[in-house]
Coordinates of C-alpha atoms and ligand atoms in Angstrom, one line a residue:
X200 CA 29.8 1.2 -9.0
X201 CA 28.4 3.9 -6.9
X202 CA 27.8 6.1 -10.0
X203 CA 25.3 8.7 -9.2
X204 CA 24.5 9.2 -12.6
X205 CA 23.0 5.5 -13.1
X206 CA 19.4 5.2 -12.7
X207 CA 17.5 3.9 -9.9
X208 CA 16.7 0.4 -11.6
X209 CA 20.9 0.3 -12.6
X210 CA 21.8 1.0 -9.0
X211 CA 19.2 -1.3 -7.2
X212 CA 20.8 -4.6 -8.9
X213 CA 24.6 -3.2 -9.4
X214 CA 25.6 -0.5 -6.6
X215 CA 28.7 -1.4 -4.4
X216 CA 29.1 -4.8 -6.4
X217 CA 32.6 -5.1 -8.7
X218 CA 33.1 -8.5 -9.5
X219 CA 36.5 -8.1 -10.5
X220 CA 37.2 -7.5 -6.5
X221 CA 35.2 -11.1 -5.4
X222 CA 36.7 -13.5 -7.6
X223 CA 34.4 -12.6 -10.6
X224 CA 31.6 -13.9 -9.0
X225 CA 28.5 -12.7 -10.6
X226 CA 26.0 -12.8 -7.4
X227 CA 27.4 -11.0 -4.6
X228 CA 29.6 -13.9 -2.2
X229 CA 28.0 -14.4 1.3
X230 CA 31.3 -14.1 3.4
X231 CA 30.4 -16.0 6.0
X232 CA 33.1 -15.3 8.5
X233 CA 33.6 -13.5 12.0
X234 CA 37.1 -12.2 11.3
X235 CA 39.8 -11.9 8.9
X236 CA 43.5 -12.3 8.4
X237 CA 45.3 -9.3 9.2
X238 CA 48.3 -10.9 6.9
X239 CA 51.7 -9.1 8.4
X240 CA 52.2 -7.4 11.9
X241 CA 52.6 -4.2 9.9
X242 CA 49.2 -4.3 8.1
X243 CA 47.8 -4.8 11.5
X244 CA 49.4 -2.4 12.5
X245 CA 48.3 0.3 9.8
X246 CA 44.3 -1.4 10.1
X247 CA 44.2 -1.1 13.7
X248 CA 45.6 2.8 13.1
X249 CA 43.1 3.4 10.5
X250 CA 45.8 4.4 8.1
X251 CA 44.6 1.3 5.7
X252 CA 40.7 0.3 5.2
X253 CA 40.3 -2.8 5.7
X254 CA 38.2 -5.7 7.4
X255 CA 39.2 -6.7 10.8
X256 CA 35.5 -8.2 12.4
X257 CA 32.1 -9.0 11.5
X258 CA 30.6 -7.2 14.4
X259 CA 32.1 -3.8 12.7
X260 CA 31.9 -4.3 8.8
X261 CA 32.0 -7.2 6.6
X262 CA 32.4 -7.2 2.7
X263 CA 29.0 -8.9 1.9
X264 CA 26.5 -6.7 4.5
X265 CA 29.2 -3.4 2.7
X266 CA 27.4 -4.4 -0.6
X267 CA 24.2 -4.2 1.0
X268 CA 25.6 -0.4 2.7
X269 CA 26.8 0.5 -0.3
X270 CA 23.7 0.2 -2.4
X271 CA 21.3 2.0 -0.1
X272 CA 23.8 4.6 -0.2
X273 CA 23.5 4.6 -3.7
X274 CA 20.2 4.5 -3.9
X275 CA 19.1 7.2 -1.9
X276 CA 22.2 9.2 -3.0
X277 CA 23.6 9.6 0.3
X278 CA 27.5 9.5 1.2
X279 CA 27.3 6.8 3.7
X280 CA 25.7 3.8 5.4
X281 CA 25.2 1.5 8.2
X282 CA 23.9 -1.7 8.1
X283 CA 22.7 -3.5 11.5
X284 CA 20.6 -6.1 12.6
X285 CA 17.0 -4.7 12.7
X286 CA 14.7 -1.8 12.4
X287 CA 14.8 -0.6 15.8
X288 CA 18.3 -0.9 15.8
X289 CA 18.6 1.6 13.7
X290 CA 16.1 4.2 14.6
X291 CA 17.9 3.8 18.4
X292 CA 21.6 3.9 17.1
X293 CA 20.5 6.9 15.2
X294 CA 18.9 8.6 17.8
X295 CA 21.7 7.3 20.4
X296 CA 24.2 8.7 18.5
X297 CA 22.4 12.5 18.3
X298 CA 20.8 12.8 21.6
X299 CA 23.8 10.8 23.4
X300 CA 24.5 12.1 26.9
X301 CA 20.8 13.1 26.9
X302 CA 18.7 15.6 25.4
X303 CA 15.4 15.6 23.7
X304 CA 13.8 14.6 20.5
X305 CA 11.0 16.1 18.9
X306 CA 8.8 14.0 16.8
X307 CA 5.1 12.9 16.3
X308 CA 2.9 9.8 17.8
X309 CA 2.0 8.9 14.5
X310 CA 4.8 6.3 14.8
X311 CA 5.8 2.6 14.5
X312 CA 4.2 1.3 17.9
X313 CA 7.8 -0.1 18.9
X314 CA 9.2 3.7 18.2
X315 CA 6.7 5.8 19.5
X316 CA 7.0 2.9 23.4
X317 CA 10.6 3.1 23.4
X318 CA 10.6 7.1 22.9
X319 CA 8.1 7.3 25.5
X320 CA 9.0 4.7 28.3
X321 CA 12.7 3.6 27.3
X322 CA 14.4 6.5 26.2
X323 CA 14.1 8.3 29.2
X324 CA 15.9 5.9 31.3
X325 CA 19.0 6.5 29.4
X326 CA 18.2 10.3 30.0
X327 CA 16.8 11.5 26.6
X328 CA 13.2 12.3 26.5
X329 CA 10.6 13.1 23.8
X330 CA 8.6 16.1 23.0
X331 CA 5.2 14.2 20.9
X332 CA 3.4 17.3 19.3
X333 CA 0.3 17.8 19.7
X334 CA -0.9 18.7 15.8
X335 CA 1.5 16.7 12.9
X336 CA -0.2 18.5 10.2
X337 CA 0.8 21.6 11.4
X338 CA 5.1 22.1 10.9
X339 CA 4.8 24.9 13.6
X340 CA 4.0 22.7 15.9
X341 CA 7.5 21.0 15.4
X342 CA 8.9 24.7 15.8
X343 CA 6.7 25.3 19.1
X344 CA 8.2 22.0 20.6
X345 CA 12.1 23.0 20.0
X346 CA 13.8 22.9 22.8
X347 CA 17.6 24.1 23.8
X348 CA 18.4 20.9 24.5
X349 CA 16.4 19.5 21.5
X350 CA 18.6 17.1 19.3
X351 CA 16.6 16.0 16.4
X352 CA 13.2 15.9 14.7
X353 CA 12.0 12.1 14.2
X354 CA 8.9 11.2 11.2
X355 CA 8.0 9.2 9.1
X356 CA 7.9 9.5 5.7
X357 CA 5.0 8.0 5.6
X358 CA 3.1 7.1 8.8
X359 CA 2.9 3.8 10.1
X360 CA -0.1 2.4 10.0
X361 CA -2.8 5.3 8.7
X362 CA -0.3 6.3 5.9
X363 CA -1.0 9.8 6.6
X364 CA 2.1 12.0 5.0
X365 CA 3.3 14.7 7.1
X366 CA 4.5 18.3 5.2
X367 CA 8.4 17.3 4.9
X368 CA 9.8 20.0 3.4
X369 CA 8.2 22.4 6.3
X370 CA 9.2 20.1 8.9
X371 CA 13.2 20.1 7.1
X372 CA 13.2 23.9 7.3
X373 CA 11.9 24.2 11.1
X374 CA 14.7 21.6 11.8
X375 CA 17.4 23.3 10.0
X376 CA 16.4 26.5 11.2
X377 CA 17.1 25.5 14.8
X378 CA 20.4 23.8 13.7
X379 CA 18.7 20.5 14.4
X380 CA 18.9 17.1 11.8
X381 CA 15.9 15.8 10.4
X382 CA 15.7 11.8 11.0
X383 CA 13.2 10.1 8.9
X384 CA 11.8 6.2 9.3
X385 CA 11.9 5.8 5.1
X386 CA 10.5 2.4 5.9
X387 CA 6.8 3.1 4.4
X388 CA 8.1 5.3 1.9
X389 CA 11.3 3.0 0.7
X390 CA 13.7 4.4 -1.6
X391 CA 11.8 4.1 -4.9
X392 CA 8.8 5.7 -3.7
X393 CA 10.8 9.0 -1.7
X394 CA 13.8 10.3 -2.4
X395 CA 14.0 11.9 1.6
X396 CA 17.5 13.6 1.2
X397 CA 15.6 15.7 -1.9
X398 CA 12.7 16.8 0.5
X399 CA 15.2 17.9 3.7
X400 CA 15.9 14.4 5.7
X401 CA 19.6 14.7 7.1
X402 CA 20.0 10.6 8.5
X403 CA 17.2 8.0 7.1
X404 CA 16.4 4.9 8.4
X405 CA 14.8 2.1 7.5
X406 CA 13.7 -1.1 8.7
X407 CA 14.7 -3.4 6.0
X408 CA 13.0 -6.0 7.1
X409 CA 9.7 -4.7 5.2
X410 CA 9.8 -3.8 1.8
X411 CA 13.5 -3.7 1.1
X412 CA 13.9 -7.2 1.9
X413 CA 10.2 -7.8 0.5
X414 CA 9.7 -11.4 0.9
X415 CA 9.4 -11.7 5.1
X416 CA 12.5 -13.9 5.5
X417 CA 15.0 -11.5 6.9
X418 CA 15.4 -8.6 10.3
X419 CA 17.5 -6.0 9.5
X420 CA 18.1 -2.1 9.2
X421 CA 19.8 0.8 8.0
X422 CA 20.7 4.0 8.6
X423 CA 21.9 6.4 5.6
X424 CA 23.3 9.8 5.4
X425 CA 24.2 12.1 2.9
X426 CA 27.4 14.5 5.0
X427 CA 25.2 17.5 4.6
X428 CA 24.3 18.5 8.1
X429 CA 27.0 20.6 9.8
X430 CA 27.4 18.8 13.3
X431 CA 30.6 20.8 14.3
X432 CA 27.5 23.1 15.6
X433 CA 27.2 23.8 19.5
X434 CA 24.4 20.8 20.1
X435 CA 26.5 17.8 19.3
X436 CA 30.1 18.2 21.2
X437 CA 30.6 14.3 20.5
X438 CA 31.2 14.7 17.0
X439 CA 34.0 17.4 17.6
X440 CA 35.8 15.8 20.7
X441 CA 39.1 14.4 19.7
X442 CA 38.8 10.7 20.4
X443 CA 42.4 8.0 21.7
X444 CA 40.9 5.5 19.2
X445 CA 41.3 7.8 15.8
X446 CA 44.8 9.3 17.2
X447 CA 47.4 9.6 14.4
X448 CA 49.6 7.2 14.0
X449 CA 53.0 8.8 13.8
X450 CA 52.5 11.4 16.3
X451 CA 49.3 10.0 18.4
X452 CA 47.3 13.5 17.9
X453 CA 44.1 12.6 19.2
X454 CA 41.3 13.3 16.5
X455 CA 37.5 13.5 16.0
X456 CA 35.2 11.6 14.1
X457 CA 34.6 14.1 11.9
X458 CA 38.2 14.9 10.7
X459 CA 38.5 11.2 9.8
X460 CA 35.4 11.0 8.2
X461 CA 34.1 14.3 7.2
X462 CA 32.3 13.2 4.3
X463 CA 29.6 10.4 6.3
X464 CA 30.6 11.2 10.3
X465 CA 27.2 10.1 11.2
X466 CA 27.3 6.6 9.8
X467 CA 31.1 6.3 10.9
X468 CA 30.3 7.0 14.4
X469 CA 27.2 4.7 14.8
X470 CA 29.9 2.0 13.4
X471 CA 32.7 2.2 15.7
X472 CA 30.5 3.6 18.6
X473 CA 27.4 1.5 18.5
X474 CA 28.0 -1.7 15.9
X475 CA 31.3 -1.6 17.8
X476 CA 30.3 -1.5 21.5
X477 CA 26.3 -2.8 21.6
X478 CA 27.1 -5.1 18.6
X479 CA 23.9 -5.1 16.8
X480 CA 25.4 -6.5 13.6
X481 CA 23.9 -7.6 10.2
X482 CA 24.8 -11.0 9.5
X483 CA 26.4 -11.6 6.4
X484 CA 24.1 -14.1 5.4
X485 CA 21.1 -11.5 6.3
X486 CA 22.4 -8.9 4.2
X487 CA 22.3 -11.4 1.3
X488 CA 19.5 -12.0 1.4
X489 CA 18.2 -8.2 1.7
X490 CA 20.3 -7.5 -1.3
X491 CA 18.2 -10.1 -2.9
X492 CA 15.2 -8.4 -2.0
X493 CA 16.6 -4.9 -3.3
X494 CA 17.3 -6.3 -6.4
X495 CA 13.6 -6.0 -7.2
X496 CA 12.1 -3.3 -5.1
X497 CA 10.8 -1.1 -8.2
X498 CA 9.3 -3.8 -9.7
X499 CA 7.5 -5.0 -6.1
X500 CA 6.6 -1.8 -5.1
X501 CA 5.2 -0.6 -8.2
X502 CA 2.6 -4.0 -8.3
X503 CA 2.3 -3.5 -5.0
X504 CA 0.6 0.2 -5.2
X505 CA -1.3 -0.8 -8.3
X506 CA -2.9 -3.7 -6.1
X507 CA -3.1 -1.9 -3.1
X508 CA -5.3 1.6 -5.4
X509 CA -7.7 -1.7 -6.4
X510 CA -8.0 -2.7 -2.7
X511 CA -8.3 0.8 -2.1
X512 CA -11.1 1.5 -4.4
X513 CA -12.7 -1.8 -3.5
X514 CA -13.1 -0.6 0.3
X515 CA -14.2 2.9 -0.5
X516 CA -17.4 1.2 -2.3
X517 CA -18.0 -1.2 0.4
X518 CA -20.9 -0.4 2.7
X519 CA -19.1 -3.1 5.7
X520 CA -16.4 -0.3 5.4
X521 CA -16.5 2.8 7.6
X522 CA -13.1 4.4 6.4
X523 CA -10.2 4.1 4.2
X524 CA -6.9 5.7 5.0
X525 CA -4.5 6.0 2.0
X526 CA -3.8 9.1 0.2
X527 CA -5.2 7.8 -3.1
X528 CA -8.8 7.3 -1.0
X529 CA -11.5 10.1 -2.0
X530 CA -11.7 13.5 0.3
X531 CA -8.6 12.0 2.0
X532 CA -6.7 14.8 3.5
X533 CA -3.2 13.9 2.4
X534 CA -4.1 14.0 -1.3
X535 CA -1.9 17.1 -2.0
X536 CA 1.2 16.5 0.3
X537 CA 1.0 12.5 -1.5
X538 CA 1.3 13.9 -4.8
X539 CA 4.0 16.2 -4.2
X540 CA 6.5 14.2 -2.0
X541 CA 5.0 10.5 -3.5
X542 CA 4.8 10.7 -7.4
X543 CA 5.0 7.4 -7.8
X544 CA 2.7 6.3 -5.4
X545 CA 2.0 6.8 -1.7
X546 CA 2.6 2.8 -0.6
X547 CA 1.0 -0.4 -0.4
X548 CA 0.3 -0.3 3.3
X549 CA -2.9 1.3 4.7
X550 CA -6.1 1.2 7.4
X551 CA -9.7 0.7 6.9
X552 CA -12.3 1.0 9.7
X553 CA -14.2 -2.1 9.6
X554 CA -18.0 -1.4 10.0
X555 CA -19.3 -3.9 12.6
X556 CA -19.1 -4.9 16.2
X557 CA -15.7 -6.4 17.9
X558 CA -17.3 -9.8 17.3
X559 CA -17.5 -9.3 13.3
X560 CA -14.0 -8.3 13.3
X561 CA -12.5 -11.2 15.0
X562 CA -15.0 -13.5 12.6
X563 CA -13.3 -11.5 10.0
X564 CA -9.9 -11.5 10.6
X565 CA -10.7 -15.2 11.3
X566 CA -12.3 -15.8 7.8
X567 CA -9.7 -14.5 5.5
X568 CA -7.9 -17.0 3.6
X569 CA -5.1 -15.5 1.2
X570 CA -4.3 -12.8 3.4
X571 CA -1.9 -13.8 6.2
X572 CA -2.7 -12.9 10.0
X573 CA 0.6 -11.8 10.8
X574 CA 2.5 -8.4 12.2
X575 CA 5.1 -7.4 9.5
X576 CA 4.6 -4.8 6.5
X577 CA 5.8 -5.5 2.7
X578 CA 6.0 -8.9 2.4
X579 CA 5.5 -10.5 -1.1
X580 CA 2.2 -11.9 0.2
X581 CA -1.2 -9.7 1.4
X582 CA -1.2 -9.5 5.4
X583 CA -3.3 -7.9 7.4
X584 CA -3.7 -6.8 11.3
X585 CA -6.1 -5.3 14.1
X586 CA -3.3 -2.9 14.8
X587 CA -4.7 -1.5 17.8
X588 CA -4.8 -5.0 19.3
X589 CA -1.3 -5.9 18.1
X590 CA 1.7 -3.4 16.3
X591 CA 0.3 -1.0 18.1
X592 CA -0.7 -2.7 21.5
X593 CA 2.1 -1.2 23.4
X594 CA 0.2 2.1 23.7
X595 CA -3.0 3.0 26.0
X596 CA -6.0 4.2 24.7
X597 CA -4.9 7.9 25.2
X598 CA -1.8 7.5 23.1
X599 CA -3.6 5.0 20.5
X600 CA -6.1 8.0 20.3
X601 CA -3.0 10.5 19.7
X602 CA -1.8 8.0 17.2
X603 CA -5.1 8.2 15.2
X604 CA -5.3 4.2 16.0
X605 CA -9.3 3.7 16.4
X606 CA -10.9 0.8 17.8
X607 CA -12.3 -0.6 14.7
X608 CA -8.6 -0.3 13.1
X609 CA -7.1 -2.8 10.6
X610 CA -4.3 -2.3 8.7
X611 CA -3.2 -4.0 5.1
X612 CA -0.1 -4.8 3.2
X613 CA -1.0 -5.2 -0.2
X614 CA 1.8 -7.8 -1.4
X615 CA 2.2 -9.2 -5.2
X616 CA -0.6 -11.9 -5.4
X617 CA -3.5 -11.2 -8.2
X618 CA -5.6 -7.7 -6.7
X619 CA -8.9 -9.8 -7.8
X620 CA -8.1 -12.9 -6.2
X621 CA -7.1 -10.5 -3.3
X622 CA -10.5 -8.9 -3.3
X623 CA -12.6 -12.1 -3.7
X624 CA -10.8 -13.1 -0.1
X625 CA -11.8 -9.9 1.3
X626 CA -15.1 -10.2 0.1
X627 CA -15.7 -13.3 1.8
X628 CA -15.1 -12.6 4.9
X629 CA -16.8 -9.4 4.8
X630 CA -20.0 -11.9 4.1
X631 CA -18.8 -14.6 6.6
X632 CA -18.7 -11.6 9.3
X633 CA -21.5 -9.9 8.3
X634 CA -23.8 -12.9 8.3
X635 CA -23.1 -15.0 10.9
X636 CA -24.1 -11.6 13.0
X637 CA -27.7 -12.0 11.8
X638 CA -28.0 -15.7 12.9
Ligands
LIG646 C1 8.9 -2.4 11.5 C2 9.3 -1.0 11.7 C3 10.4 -0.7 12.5 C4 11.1 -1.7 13.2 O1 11.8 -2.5 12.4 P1 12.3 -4.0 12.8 O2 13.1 -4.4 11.6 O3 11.0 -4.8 13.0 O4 13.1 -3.9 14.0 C5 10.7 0.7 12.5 N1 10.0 1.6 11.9 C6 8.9 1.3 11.1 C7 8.2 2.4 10.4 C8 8.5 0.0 11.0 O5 7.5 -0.3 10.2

């Protein structure tokens, strides 16, 4: 079922899933198990060889989290995917798996807080450092920070937690022009809302823990490709070198990752380098449950943007507000690059300075009642977060500052409740902060 001609809505309940191949179960089967027969000493034999696919352990690939690969790669009509047990594990296998043996990555600090720490203070230990540029808005800045020993470009599609879009398609030509892949955290934008491979992203990943998932029950992540890039280029030797594990069967010539798997290398190596060796692996039961959640991502999404331009508008009129930051906001910068890389909407997610003293905020934080005090993003329910105090707490005021993360940050995830009942809650804590300052 990984017709590229279905449409998105066909794909998001259907892709990977034939019945006829689980027993005719309608609902994809949760197969919870750690291993599986290998039947005969010859089809061991030929599984172990790679001359037959075929499921040998969990911890490498498993029939119910292959649905879940399967229809990402669908989705974002890609060749191949990855499936492993969080976010961060997949922007670190992917980045692993470009810049391994060391190197550097270029990218932006308008990052997830747990991407932009481990770029800057992790990384390096395992000998690949980061290059943050100094202006995002400006795609010659990426260019100026290209190194020889550069690996890849890292953004977000859009930014966590300002939502401010970046110029993609500038960014994918600086990349490509330096023989570099572009890597893009699609978590903000999710598949419905950007099609990344379309606007220049070689390797996506996502956490889908936020809005593919949707409903806050479930880690996981993914990492898609679509067996463009050409990595038989001078920067990434380990894709090339012939490897003992993929040797031929018959005669034992030694080969590389990507004669065995020239149409998705990326995603192949991540699997039997990384899901093989630091084991980071989707439980079956997880990916269930994250095909659940896919199942309905136009549908969330789209409520989820309508209610998030009411909340929107709401803030833009409210006098306890000092700033809004969502493309759809008036005069806000991003206007142009949100309605040519987001057509459908540039997210639910989104900032708001609030307009009183640190007291207020924590009286209003304190006050709200619908939405939930909590640090995740695209959850069926509203939640909302002092960012600077919290995702974002990892970084010092200098690199807050660098992240455009202001003091009187807070950040909202508009989920699928009604937008007025939504408002109302925000309205009353606005008043509970605002007065309780006068007493
Ligand atoms: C949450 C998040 C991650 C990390 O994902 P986990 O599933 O929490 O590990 C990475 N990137 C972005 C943009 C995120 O919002």
């Amino acid at each position: 079922m990984a017709d590229h001609n279905l449409g998105f809505d066909t794909l998001k309940v259907r892709a990977g899933y034939d019945s006829r191949e689980h027993n005719y179960a309608v609902a994809v089967p949760i197969y919870q198990t750690a291993s599986y027969d290998l039947g005969s000493v010859g089809r061991a034999e030929k599984l172990f060889g790679m001359e037959e696919a075929g499921y040998l352990y969990t911890r490498i690939a498993n029939p119910t989290v292959a649905v879940l690969e399967q229809r990402l790669t669908a989705l974002d009509k890609g060749t191949g995917a990855v499936a492993v047990a969080s976010g961060m594990a997949a922007v670190t296998y992917a980045l692993l798996n470009l810049a391994e043996g060391g190197g550097r990555i270029v990218t932006t600090p308008r990052l997830y807080g747990g991407s932009f720490d481990a770029l800057k203070h992790l990384y390096p230990k395992f000998g690949v450092h980061v290059d943050f540029v100094e202006d995002s808005d400006d795609p010659e800045a990426f260019r100026r920070a290209v190194r020889p020993d550069t690996k890849a470009i890292l953004i977000e599609s859009i930014s966590n937690p300002n939502s401010t879009i970046l110029d993609i398609e500038a960014i994918a030509a600086v990349a490509h022009e330096n023989g570099l892949p572009l890597v893009i955290d699609n978590t903000f934008g999710t598949p419905y809302l950007f099609d990344s491979f379309a606007h220049g992203a070689d390797i996506i990943v996502y956490s889908a823990t936020k809005a593919i998932g949707g409903h806050g029950t479930t880690l996981g992540g993914v990492i898609v490709e679509n067996g463009k890039f050409d990595w038989a280029g001078g920067r990434f030797p380990h894709f090339a070198e012939p490897q003992y594990l993929l040797r031929e069967q018959e005669t034992g010539r030694e080969r590389s990752i990507l004669e065995v798997f020239p149409e998705a290398p990326f995603t192949a190596r991540v699997r039997l380098s990384y899901l093989a060796y630091f084991g980071a692996a989707l439980s079956p039961f997880d990916a269930f449950l994250l095909l659940q959640g896919t199942e309905t991502l136009s549908e969330r999404i789209s409520k989820q943007v309508a209610n998030a331009l009411r909340i929107v508008d709401y803030l833009q009129k409210n006098d306890r507000v000092s700033w809004v930051s969502h493309p759809a906001a008036d005069g806000n910068p991003y206007q142009a690059l949100a309605a040519r890389y987001f057509p459908k909407g540039a997210g639910s997610i989104f900032t708001f300075g609030f307009g009183g003293n640190e007291e207020q905020l924590r009286t209003f934080l304190n006050a709200v009642k619908l939405f939930s005090y909590h640090a995740n993003v695209g959850d069926a329910r509203s939640l909302i977060i002092n960012s600077p105090k919290t995702t974002h707490g990892e970084l010092n005021a200098e690199d807050q500052a660098a992240a455009g993360i202001t003091p009187d940050t807070i950040r909202l995830s508009i989920g699928l409740e009604d937008a007025d009942d939504l408002i109302r809650d925000l309205e009353q804590a606005f008043a509970a902060a605002f007065v309780e300052s006068l007493v």
